[in-house]
Short mmCIF file of C-alpha atoms and ligand atoms in Angstrom, two decimals:
data_model
loop_
_atom_site.label_atom_id
_atom_site.label_comp_id
_atom_site.label_asym_id
_atom_site.label_seq_id
_atom_site.Cartn_x
_atom_site.Cartn_y
_atom_site.Cartn_z
CA MET T 7 17.13 9.58 10.78
CA LEU T 8 15.61 6.89 8.55
CA ASP T 9 17.38 5.85 5.36
CA LYS T 10 15.10 7.22 2.60
CA SER T 11 17.39 6.41 -0.31
CA ALA T 12 15.65 3.38 -1.74
CA SER T 13 17.80 3.20 -4.84
CA GLY T 14 19.80 0.55 -6.63
CA PRO T 15 19.40 -1.92 -9.44
CA SER T 16 16.10 -3.69 -9.95
CA SER T 17 17.39 -6.97 -8.52
CA GLN T 18 18.09 -5.28 -5.18
CA LEU T 19 14.81 -3.34 -5.03
CA SER T 20 12.86 -6.39 -6.07
CA GLY T 21 14.56 -8.23 -3.24
CA PHE T 22 12.96 -5.82 -0.73
CA SER T 23 9.64 -6.32 -2.39
CA GLN T 24 10.02 -10.08 -2.51
CA ARG T 25 10.77 -10.37 1.21
CA GLY T 26 8.81 -7.56 2.76
CA TRP T 27 5.53 -7.06 0.98
CA LEU T 28 2.24 -8.85 1.18
CA HIS T 29 1.51 -8.59 -2.52
CA SER T 30 -1.94 -8.45 -3.99
CA TYR T 31 -2.47 -10.61 -7.09
CA GLN T 32 1.25 -11.41 -7.43
CA MET T 33 1.90 -13.18 -4.10
CA SER T 34 1.66 -16.68 -5.57
CA ARG T 35 4.49 -15.84 -7.97
CA PHE T 36 6.90 -15.40 -5.05
CA GLY T 37 6.93 -19.08 -4.12
CA ASP T 38 9.44 -21.33 -5.84
CA VAL T 39 9.86 -19.16 -9.00
CA PRO T 40 12.31 -16.25 -8.61
CA PHE T 41 9.82 -13.60 -9.67
CA LEU T 42 11.11 -10.02 -9.79
CA PRO T 43 8.55 -7.21 -9.95
CA THR T 44 9.69 -4.32 -12.12
CA ALA T 45 10.88 -1.30 -10.12
CA LEU T 46 9.98 1.89 -12.02
CA SER T 47 11.64 5.20 -11.26
CA LYS T 48 10.79 7.59 -14.11
CA ALA T 49 8.09 8.29 -16.68
CA GLU T 50 7.30 10.67 -19.50
CA GLY T 51 4.32 10.81 -21.87
CA CYS T 52 3.17 7.25 -22.50
CA ARG T 53 6.43 5.60 -21.40
CA VAL T 54 7.90 4.44 -18.09
CA ARG T 55 11.54 3.62 -17.25
CA ASP T 56 12.82 1.00 -14.83
CA VAL T 57 15.66 1.58 -12.36
CA ASP T 58 18.11 -0.11 -14.75
CA GLY T 59 17.35 2.45 -17.48
CA THR T 60 15.07 0.44 -19.81
CA TRP T 61 12.03 2.28 -21.20
CA TYR T 62 8.65 0.63 -21.81
CA LEU T 63 5.46 1.69 -23.56
CA ASP T 64 2.62 1.56 -21.06
CA ALA T 65 -0.23 -0.44 -22.63
CA LEU T 66 -2.65 0.14 -19.78
CA SER T 67 -2.07 3.70 -18.52
CA GLY T 68 -0.77 2.21 -15.26
CA ALA T 69 -4.01 0.62 -14.11
CA TYR T 70 -6.36 2.34 -16.62
CA CYS T 71 -5.77 5.66 -14.91
CA VAL T 72 -2.96 7.78 -16.41
CA ASN T 73 -5.22 9.12 -19.17
CA ILE T 74 -3.34 12.40 -19.75
CA GLY T 75 0.08 10.71 -19.67
CA TYR T 76 3.02 10.92 -17.31
CA GLY T 77 5.10 13.92 -16.30
CA ARG T 78 2.47 16.65 -16.64
CA GLN T 79 4.13 19.54 -14.85
CA SER T 80 0.98 21.66 -14.52
CA VAL T 81 -0.74 18.89 -12.55
CA LEU T 82 2.27 18.28 -10.32
CA ASP T 83 2.63 22.04 -9.69
CA ALA T 84 -1.06 22.55 -8.97
CA ALA T 85 -1.09 19.72 -6.41
CA SER T 86 2.08 20.82 -4.67
CA GLU T 87 1.13 24.53 -4.57
CA ALA T 88 -2.23 23.66 -3.03
CA ALA T 89 -0.63 21.38 -0.44
CA SER T 90 2.08 23.95 0.39
CA SER T 91 -0.63 26.48 1.29
CA ILE T 92 -2.76 24.04 3.30
CA HIS T 93 -2.38 20.31 2.95
CA TYR T 94 -5.49 19.26 4.88
CA VAL T 95 -9.01 20.61 5.31
CA SER T 96 -11.68 18.62 7.17
CA PRO T 97 -14.53 17.83 4.77
CA PHE T 98 -16.84 17.36 7.77
CA SER T 99 -16.99 21.09 8.43
CA CYS T 100 -14.99 23.05 5.81
CA THR T 101 -13.97 23.17 2.17
CA SER T 102 -11.11 24.64 0.12
CA PRO T 103 -10.97 26.85 -2.99
CA GLN T 104 -9.57 23.89 -4.94
CA ALA T 105 -12.40 21.53 -3.94
CA ALA T 106 -15.00 24.20 -4.70
CA ALA T 107 -13.45 25.03 -8.08
CA TYR T 108 -13.20 21.37 -9.06
CA SER T 109 -16.78 20.63 -8.02
CA LYS T 110 -18.00 23.49 -10.21
CA ALA T 111 -15.84 22.47 -13.20
CA LEU T 112 -16.84 18.80 -12.99
CA THR T 113 -20.57 19.36 -12.55
CA ASP T 114 -20.49 21.83 -15.47
CA ALA T 115 -18.81 19.16 -17.61
CA LEU T 116 -21.50 16.65 -16.59
CA ASP T 117 -24.51 18.90 -17.14
CA GLY T 118 -25.41 17.22 -20.44
CA PHE T 119 -26.40 13.88 -18.92
CA MET T 120 -26.55 14.51 -15.14
CA GLY T 121 -28.69 17.62 -15.49
CA PRO T 122 -27.96 20.98 -13.83
CA GLU T 123 -26.77 21.38 -10.24
CA SER T 124 -25.76 17.81 -9.51
CA ARG T 125 -23.77 17.34 -6.28
CA ILE T 126 -20.43 15.64 -5.61
CA PHE T 127 -19.24 13.54 -2.68
CA PHE T 128 -15.47 12.97 -2.57
CA VAL T 129 -13.58 9.86 -1.42
CA ASN T 130 -10.16 8.38 -2.18
CA SER T 131 -10.68 5.45 -4.54
CA GLY T 132 -13.10 3.71 -6.84
CA SER T 133 -14.05 1.06 -4.27
CA GLU T 134 -14.84 3.71 -1.68
CA ALA T 135 -16.91 5.54 -4.27
CA ILE T 136 -18.90 2.36 -5.01
CA ASP T 137 -19.51 1.90 -1.27
CA ALA T 138 -20.62 5.54 -1.04
CA ALA T 139 -23.03 4.98 -3.96
CA ILE T 140 -24.49 1.86 -2.33
CA LYS T 141 -24.99 3.69 0.97
CA LEU T 142 -26.42 6.72 -0.77
CA ALA T 143 -28.98 4.56 -2.60
CA ARG T 144 -30.09 2.89 0.62
CA ALA T 145 -30.15 6.22 2.49
CA TRP T 146 -32.27 7.73 -0.31
CA HIS T 147 -34.83 4.94 0.04
CA PHE T 148 -34.69 5.39 3.83
CA VAL T 149 -35.58 9.08 3.66
CA LYS T 150 -38.20 8.37 1.01
CA GLY T 151 -39.67 5.63 3.23
CA THR T 152 -39.84 2.98 0.46
CA GLY T 153 -38.07 0.24 2.42
CA HIS T 154 -36.06 -0.75 -0.68
CA LYS T 155 -32.65 -2.24 0.14
CA THR T 156 -31.36 -4.53 -2.62
CA ILE T 157 -28.50 -3.45 -4.88
CA LEU T 158 -28.71 -5.23 -8.23
CA SER T 159 -25.59 -5.53 -10.35
CA ARG T 160 -24.56 -7.59 -13.36
CA ARG T 161 -23.14 -11.09 -13.41
CA GLY T 162 -19.43 -11.11 -14.24
CA SER T 163 -18.95 -7.51 -13.09
CA TYR T 164 -16.13 -6.04 -11.03
CA HIS T 165 -16.67 -2.91 -8.94
CA GLY T 166 -13.80 -2.91 -6.45
CA SER T 167 -12.16 -4.44 -3.42
CA THR T 168 -13.86 -3.12 -0.26
CA PHE T 169 -16.51 -5.43 1.15
CA GLY T 170 -19.42 -3.48 -0.29
CA ALA T 171 -17.78 -3.23 -3.72
CA ALA T 172 -16.76 -6.91 -3.64
CA THR T 173 -20.34 -7.91 -2.77
CA VAL T 174 -21.79 -6.13 -5.78
CA SER T 175 -19.03 -7.60 -7.96
CA ASP T 176 -19.51 -11.14 -9.19
CA SER T 177 -16.87 -13.81 -8.79
CA GLU T 178 -17.61 -17.32 -7.53
CA PHE T 179 -13.96 -17.70 -6.61
CA LEU T 180 -13.84 -14.51 -4.50
CA LYS T 181 -17.10 -15.51 -2.83
CA GLN T 182 -15.52 -18.82 -1.82
CA VAL T 183 -12.42 -17.09 -0.46
CA PHE T 184 -13.97 -14.08 1.26
CA GLY T 185 -17.61 -15.09 1.80
CA PRO T 186 -20.10 -14.72 3.27
CA MET T 187 -20.58 -11.46 1.42
CA MET T 188 -22.70 -8.50 2.53
CA GLY T 189 -26.49 -9.02 2.41
CA GLY T 190 -29.00 -7.16 0.26
CA ALA T 191 -27.38 -7.72 -3.11
CA ALA T 192 -28.57 -9.62 -6.18
CA LYS T 193 -27.37 -10.16 -9.73
CA PHE T 194 -28.91 -9.89 -13.19
CA PRO T 195 -27.51 -11.08 -16.55
CA THR T 196 -24.46 -9.55 -18.19
CA SER T 197 -25.14 -7.14 -21.04
CA SER T 198 -21.94 -8.08 -22.88
CA CYS T 199 -22.96 -9.57 -26.20
CA HIS T 200 -19.82 -11.73 -26.57
CA ILE T 201 -20.74 -13.73 -23.45
CA CYS T 202 -24.51 -13.60 -23.92
CA GLU T 203 -26.23 -15.93 -21.44
CA PHE T 204 -29.09 -16.39 -23.92
CA ASP T 205 -26.93 -17.42 -26.87
CA GLU T 206 -28.12 -14.48 -28.93
CA THR T 207 -26.10 -12.27 -31.26
CA PRO T 208 -26.41 -8.47 -31.57
CA ASP T 209 -28.48 -8.82 -34.78
CA ARG T 210 -30.68 -11.55 -33.25
CA CYS T 211 -31.17 -10.01 -29.82
CA GLY T 212 -34.33 -9.73 -27.74
CA VAL T 213 -32.41 -7.94 -24.96
CA ASN T 214 -33.43 -10.78 -22.66
CA CYS T 215 -30.57 -9.78 -20.38
CA LEU T 216 -32.91 -7.08 -19.06
CA GLY T 217 -34.92 -9.58 -17.03
CA ILE T 218 -34.40 -7.80 -13.71
CA ASP T 219 -36.34 -8.55 -10.58
CA ALA T 220 -36.14 -8.06 -6.81
CA PRO T 221 -38.87 -7.39 -4.24
CA ASP T 222 -37.12 -4.31 -2.85
CA PRO T 223 -34.79 -2.85 -5.52
CA ALA T 224 -32.77 0.11 -4.20
CA ALA T 225 -30.45 0.54 -7.19
CA LEU T 226 -29.27 -0.97 -10.45
CA LEU T 227 -25.49 -0.71 -10.67
CA VAL T 228 -23.76 -1.06 -14.05
CA GLU T 229 -20.51 -0.22 -15.78
CA ALA T 230 -21.17 1.73 -19.00
CA VAL T 231 -18.83 -0.67 -20.82
CA GLU T 232 -18.23 -3.92 -18.92
CA THR T 233 -14.47 -3.92 -18.60
CA CYS T 234 -13.49 -6.96 -16.59
CA VAL T 235 -15.15 -9.41 -18.97
CA GLY T 236 -12.83 -8.14 -21.72
CA THR T 237 -14.45 -4.89 -22.90
CA GLY T 238 -18.03 -6.10 -23.23
CA LEU T 239 -20.14 -4.14 -25.69
CA THR T 240 -23.89 -3.90 -25.33
CA HIS T 241 -26.98 -3.83 -27.59
CA ARG T 242 -27.71 -0.25 -28.72
CA ASP T 243 -31.18 -0.19 -27.17
CA TYR T 244 -30.03 -1.58 -23.80
CA TYR T 245 -29.50 1.59 -21.78
CA ARG T 246 -32.71 3.32 -22.83
CA ARG T 247 -34.63 0.25 -21.65
CA LEU T 248 -32.54 -0.10 -18.49
CA ARG T 249 -33.41 3.48 -17.52
CA ARG T 250 -37.11 2.72 -17.96
CA ILE T 251 -36.82 -0.44 -15.84
CA ALA T 252 -35.06 1.50 -13.05
CA ASP T 253 -37.91 4.05 -13.11
CA ASP T 254 -40.60 1.35 -13.13
CA LEU T 255 -38.95 -0.43 -10.20
CA GLY T 256 -38.44 2.82 -8.28
CA ALA T 257 -34.69 2.09 -8.16
CA LEU T 258 -31.77 4.47 -8.68
CA LEU T 259 -29.52 3.88 -11.68
CA ILE T 260 -25.84 3.96 -10.66
CA CYS T 261 -23.23 4.04 -13.40
CA ASP T 262 -19.65 2.99 -12.62
CA GLU T 263 -17.32 5.04 -14.85
CA VAL T 264 -14.19 4.32 -12.83
CA ILE T 265 -12.43 2.98 -15.95
CA THR T 266 -14.58 4.38 -18.75
CA GLY T 267 -14.61 7.99 -17.51
CA PHE T 268 -12.37 10.91 -18.44
CA GLY T 269 -12.02 10.30 -22.14
CA ARG T 270 -11.27 6.57 -22.26
CA THR T 271 -14.11 5.58 -24.61
CA GLY T 272 -13.75 8.53 -26.99
CA ALA T 273 -16.12 10.89 -25.15
CA LEU T 274 -15.47 12.63 -21.84
CA PHE T 275 -17.82 10.04 -20.26
CA ALA T 276 -19.24 6.83 -21.71
CA CYS T 277 -22.68 7.91 -20.45
CA GLU T 278 -22.53 10.78 -22.93
CA LYS T 279 -21.54 8.48 -25.76
CA LEU T 280 -24.10 5.77 -24.98
CA ASN T 281 -26.89 8.14 -24.03
CA ILE T 282 -27.15 6.86 -20.45
CA ARG T 283 -28.92 9.02 -17.88
CA PRO T 284 -27.72 7.79 -14.45
CA ASP T 285 -28.88 9.05 -11.05
CA VAL T 286 -25.45 8.46 -9.55
CA LEU T 287 -22.13 8.47 -11.40
CA VAL T 288 -19.10 6.73 -9.84
CA LEU T 289 -15.67 8.15 -10.69
CA ALA T 290 -12.02 7.44 -9.77
CA LYS T 291 -8.78 6.45 -11.62
CA GLY T 292 -8.70 9.00 -14.49
CA ILE T 293 -10.21 11.67 -12.22
CA THR T 294 -6.67 12.83 -11.38
CA SER T 295 -4.96 10.67 -14.02
CA GLY T 296 -3.27 8.91 -11.12
CA TYR T 297 -1.41 12.03 -9.92
CA GLU T 298 -3.28 11.88 -6.58
CA ALA T 299 -5.66 9.44 -4.92
CA MET T 300 -9.27 10.47 -5.43
CA GLY T 301 -12.69 9.01 -6.09
CA ALA T 302 -16.11 10.64 -6.20
CA ILE T 303 -19.80 10.09 -6.70
CA VAL T 304 -21.86 12.65 -8.56
CA VAL T 305 -25.54 12.66 -7.67
CA ARG T 306 -28.35 14.06 -9.79
CA ARG T 307 -29.92 17.11 -8.16
CA GLU T 308 -33.41 15.65 -7.72
CA VAL T 309 -31.88 12.68 -5.86
CA ALA T 310 -29.52 14.76 -3.71
CA ASP T 311 -32.35 17.13 -2.76
CA ALA T 312 -33.92 14.32 -0.72
CA PHE T 313 -31.17 14.81 1.88
CA LEU T 314 -31.94 18.49 2.42
CA GLY T 315 -34.02 19.60 5.39
CA ASP T 316 -33.95 18.29 8.92
CA ASP T 317 -31.20 16.22 10.54
CA SER T 318 -32.97 12.91 10.14
CA LYS T 319 -32.49 13.22 6.38
CA THR T 320 -28.74 13.90 6.40
CA PHE T 321 -26.49 11.56 4.39
CA PHE T 322 -24.53 10.10 7.32
CA HIS T 323 -21.39 9.00 5.53
CA GLY T 324 -17.92 10.50 5.71
CA ALA T 325 -14.35 10.24 4.46
CA THR T 326 -11.60 11.97 6.46
CA PHE T 327 -9.46 12.46 3.36
CA GLY T 328 -12.28 13.41 0.97
CA ALA T 329 -11.38 16.36 -1.30
CA ARG T 330 -8.06 17.41 0.21
CA PRO T 331 -6.74 20.55 -1.55
CA GLY T 332 -3.84 18.73 -3.32
CA PRO T 333 -5.94 16.00 -4.98
CA ALA T 334 -8.70 18.51 -5.82
CA ALA T 335 -6.12 20.78 -7.52
CA ALA T 336 -4.66 17.79 -9.40
CA ALA T 337 -8.15 16.75 -10.56
CA LEU T 338 -8.86 20.28 -11.79
CA ALA T 339 -5.54 20.54 -13.66
CA SER T 340 -6.06 17.08 -15.16
CA LEU T 341 -9.57 17.93 -16.37
CA ASP T 342 -8.20 21.16 -17.81
CA ILE T 343 -5.68 19.19 -19.90
CA LEU T 344 -8.30 16.67 -21.05
CA LEU T 345 -10.57 19.45 -22.29
CA ASP T 346 -7.89 21.83 -23.55
CA GLU T 347 -6.10 19.16 -25.59
CA ALA T 348 -9.39 17.55 -26.69
CA LEU T 349 -8.13 14.14 -25.52
CA PRO T 350 -11.55 12.41 -25.63
CA GLN T 351 -11.75 13.34 -29.32
CA ALA T 352 -8.18 12.11 -29.80
CA ALA T 353 -9.22 8.78 -28.22
CA ALA T 354 -12.16 8.57 -30.63
CA ARG T 355 -9.77 9.03 -33.57
CA SER T 356 -7.32 6.47 -32.17
CA GLU T 357 -10.01 3.78 -32.11
CA ALA T 358 -9.72 3.23 -35.86
CA ILE T 359 -5.90 3.07 -35.67
CA ILE T 360 -5.91 0.49 -32.88
CA ARG T 361 -8.57 -1.59 -34.64
CA CYS T 362 -6.64 -1.53 -37.89
CA GLN T 363 -3.35 -2.47 -36.16
CA ILE T 364 -4.95 -5.37 -34.27
CA GLU T 365 -6.57 -6.66 -37.46
CA ALA T 366 -3.31 -6.46 -39.38
CA LYS T 367 -0.95 -7.88 -36.75
CA LEU T 368 -2.87 -10.06 -34.33
CA THR T 369 -6.16 -11.51 -35.52
CA SER T 370 -4.79 -14.14 -37.92
CA ARG T 371 -3.10 -15.96 -35.01
CA PRO T 372 -4.81 -19.21 -34.01
CA SER T 373 -4.32 -18.36 -30.32
CA ILE T 374 -6.48 -15.24 -30.66
CA ARG T 375 -10.22 -15.78 -30.51
CA ALA T 376 -11.64 -12.29 -30.94
CA PHE T 377 -11.17 -8.66 -30.05
CA ARG T 378 -13.48 -5.83 -29.07
CA GLY T 379 -13.11 -2.20 -28.23
CA THR T 380 -14.31 1.35 -28.18
CA GLY T 381 -12.25 4.55 -28.04
CA MET T 382 -8.92 3.60 -26.46
CA LEU T 383 -10.23 0.59 -24.55
CA PHE T 384 -9.65 -2.72 -26.31
CA SER T 385 -9.42 -6.37 -25.27
CA VAL T 386 -7.97 -9.24 -27.27
CA ASP T 387 -9.22 -12.70 -26.13
CA VAL T 388 -6.38 -15.22 -25.90
CA ASP T 389 -6.77 -18.98 -25.99
CA PHE T 390 -4.59 -20.03 -23.07
CA HIS T 391 -3.97 -23.66 -22.10
CA GLU T 392 -6.58 -25.05 -19.76
CA GLY T 393 -5.86 -26.67 -16.41
CA PRO T 394 -2.64 -26.52 -14.39
CA ALA T 395 -0.54 -25.34 -17.41
CA ARG T 396 -2.62 -22.16 -17.62
CA VAL T 397 -0.73 -20.09 -15.06
CA HIS T 398 2.61 -20.77 -16.77
CA ASP T 399 1.13 -20.11 -20.19
CA ILE T 400 -0.14 -16.70 -19.10
CA GLU T 401 3.12 -15.88 -17.37
CA LEU T 402 5.12 -16.83 -20.46
CA LEU T 403 3.07 -14.51 -22.70
CA ARG T 404 3.40 -11.69 -20.17
CA GLN T 405 7.18 -12.13 -20.19
CA CYS T 406 7.43 -12.40 -24.00
CA ILE T 407 5.48 -9.14 -24.49
CA PHE T 408 7.42 -7.41 -21.72
CA GLU T 409 10.70 -8.30 -23.46
CA GLN T 410 9.48 -6.26 -26.45
CA GLY T 411 9.31 -3.15 -24.27
CA ILE T 412 5.57 -3.26 -23.54
CA ILE T 413 4.45 -3.13 -19.93
CA ASN T 414 1.13 -3.81 -18.16
CA CYS T 415 -1.04 -5.19 -20.94
CA LEU T 416 -1.91 -8.70 -19.80
CA TYR T 417 -5.03 -8.93 -17.72
CA SER T 418 -6.09 -12.29 -16.34
CA THR T 419 -8.61 -13.54 -13.85
CA LYS T 420 -8.97 -17.10 -12.65
CA ASP T 421 -11.07 -17.95 -15.68
CA ASP T 422 -10.24 -15.46 -18.42
CA GLY T 423 -7.20 -13.95 -20.05
CA PHE T 424 -7.03 -10.87 -22.23
CA VAL T 425 -4.42 -8.64 -23.71
CA ASP T 426 -5.87 -5.25 -22.90
CA ILE T 427 -4.90 -2.16 -24.86
CA ALA T 428 -5.75 1.05 -23.00
CA PRO T 429 -2.71 3.32 -23.21
CA PRO T 430 -2.60 7.03 -22.28
CA LEU T 431 -4.90 9.07 -24.53
CA ILE T 432 -1.95 11.18 -25.71
CA CYS T 433 -0.44 8.27 -27.71
CA SER T 434 0.42 9.23 -31.28
CA GLU T 435 -0.30 7.02 -34.28
CA GLY T 436 3.38 5.96 -34.18
CA ASP T 437 3.11 5.01 -30.49
CA LEU T 438 0.04 2.89 -31.18
CA GLU T 439 1.74 1.14 -34.09
CA GLU T 440 4.76 0.45 -31.90
CA LEU T 441 2.51 -0.85 -29.14
CA VAL T 442 0.65 -3.38 -31.28
CA GLU T 443 3.86 -4.32 -33.12
CA GLY T 444 5.52 -5.06 -29.74
CA ILE T 445 2.55 -7.16 -28.63
CA SER T 446 2.66 -9.00 -31.95
CA LYS T 447 6.39 -9.78 -31.60
CA GLY T 448 5.66 -10.98 -28.06
CA PHE T 449 3.07 -13.37 -29.51
CA ASP T 450 5.65 -14.59 -32.08
CA LYS T 451 8.07 -15.47 -29.32
CA TRP T 452 5.36 -17.01 -27.12
CA GLU T 453 4.04 -19.16 -29.96
CA ASN T 454 7.59 -20.38 -30.74
CA GLN T 455 8.34 -21.25 -27.15
CA ARG T 456 4.96 -22.89 -26.68
CA ALA T 457 5.57 -25.00 -29.79
CA LYS T 458 8.87 -26.13 -28.27
CA GLY T 459 7.03 -26.98 -25.04
CA ASP T 460 8.75 -24.31 -22.91
CA SER T 461 7.09 -22.95 -19.80
CA ALA T 462 7.66 -19.64 -17.98
C1 LIG E 578 -14.97 -0.79 -12.89
C2 LIG E 578 -14.25 -0.59 -11.60
N1 LIG E 578 -14.91 -0.04 -10.57
C3 LIG E 578 -14.32 0.18 -9.39
C4 LIG E 578 -12.98 -0.16 -9.19
C5 LIG E 578 -12.32 0.09 -7.86
O1 LIG E 578 -11.39 1.13 -7.96
P1 LIG E 578 -10.18 1.27 -6.93
O2 LIG E 578 -9.16 0.23 -7.29
O3 LIG E 578 -9.71 2.68 -7.12
O4 LIG E 578 -10.72 1.05 -5.56
C6 LIG E 578 -12.26 -0.72 -10.23
C7 LIG E 578 -10.84 -1.07 -10.06
O5 LIG E 578 -10.16 -1.57 -10.90
C8 LIG E 578 -12.91 -0.96 -11.47
O6 LIG E 578 -12.26 -1.52 -12.49
#
């Protein structure tokens, strides 16, 4: 019998993790610095507790996914009841009541901007869903006989970690490490006004970022709000014009709502809020609020209809674990909570509170350049040291904020660093005040230590 009792103080658990795991993102921290990842063992609402008993406010809903909050018994019960009856159903030949019920509930909720009778294809993550969307776009052009192959996505974007998703993402560094990337992909300018490639401002904007061209465009792939560039907001006329360009080019419009979906931006979907009419919608993360692994693409009916008919038209793409009964039941229960408790509307109301708190407690600091946000998705741009001191500077701020009881909020890439604020949508006004107050105290400590020349 294997020992399944992985318990003990954080130092011991972190020891396992330090020796045994090939960490993503954090591996470099395990070199000469004694870095201890936090071992979490309990959660409730918008808070998580480590194995030593300390509670933290979760600034990022885990990884932008626990939208309905932790410890929702109805979701846990729904998933376990479904799995106790039948834990696996092959999606290649069968379905389950849970998958059927969820498909109906989700497509009904999407009717407004996807049109009636859209169809869903289930996978297990956001990256898999992006790959499915890429393959679907190419398969659609194949059955239509257009010969279009190229997937166009925006510079600076992130769409996931599988090879397809990494190829349509844009990072020079990742290209150097993992290249050559997949063929048949091209980039067009970012739509995020704060990093405008044309040096324009929203009130002096010719929407030049819509210069999109490729000889054989299969799809335009965009995030409704560009998240990995620090919550990039877009000119109000952008999406109406993007839709027209997609139509003129004969390309599908794919919208990645892996982060922005399920209430995050103050509407159930950002497409609704921004009046976007995609052909394919990409979903994951908040789809089950992190209670189970699931991703999905939703395809507009007129597009999906192209695959009906004889065998040569079939969408030849599969996922063994697509739409298992447990995850489908969790997704249904999670959507039920989002709608029943009007959490998208709550997120819309929280926007003003977060904005006001950031303005009062953070923006006067010289180390803060700007902030942007919508709904409960905010980024604060931080002026970190340049060069070799950068990694320590980021690490020090992470630690200083963490010591105030705030977990998960620092997001950094090789070139950028943001404090992201995207907590569970159930946060009360008091929780949000506590969150920004904690971040602010973390900045106080960081600024003091920086002034004294300390490093992490
Ligand atoms: C916008 C966006 N799309 C897709 C993905 C990939 O999702 P997953 O990590 O579930 O594969 C991510 C992940 O963070 C993301 O931020």
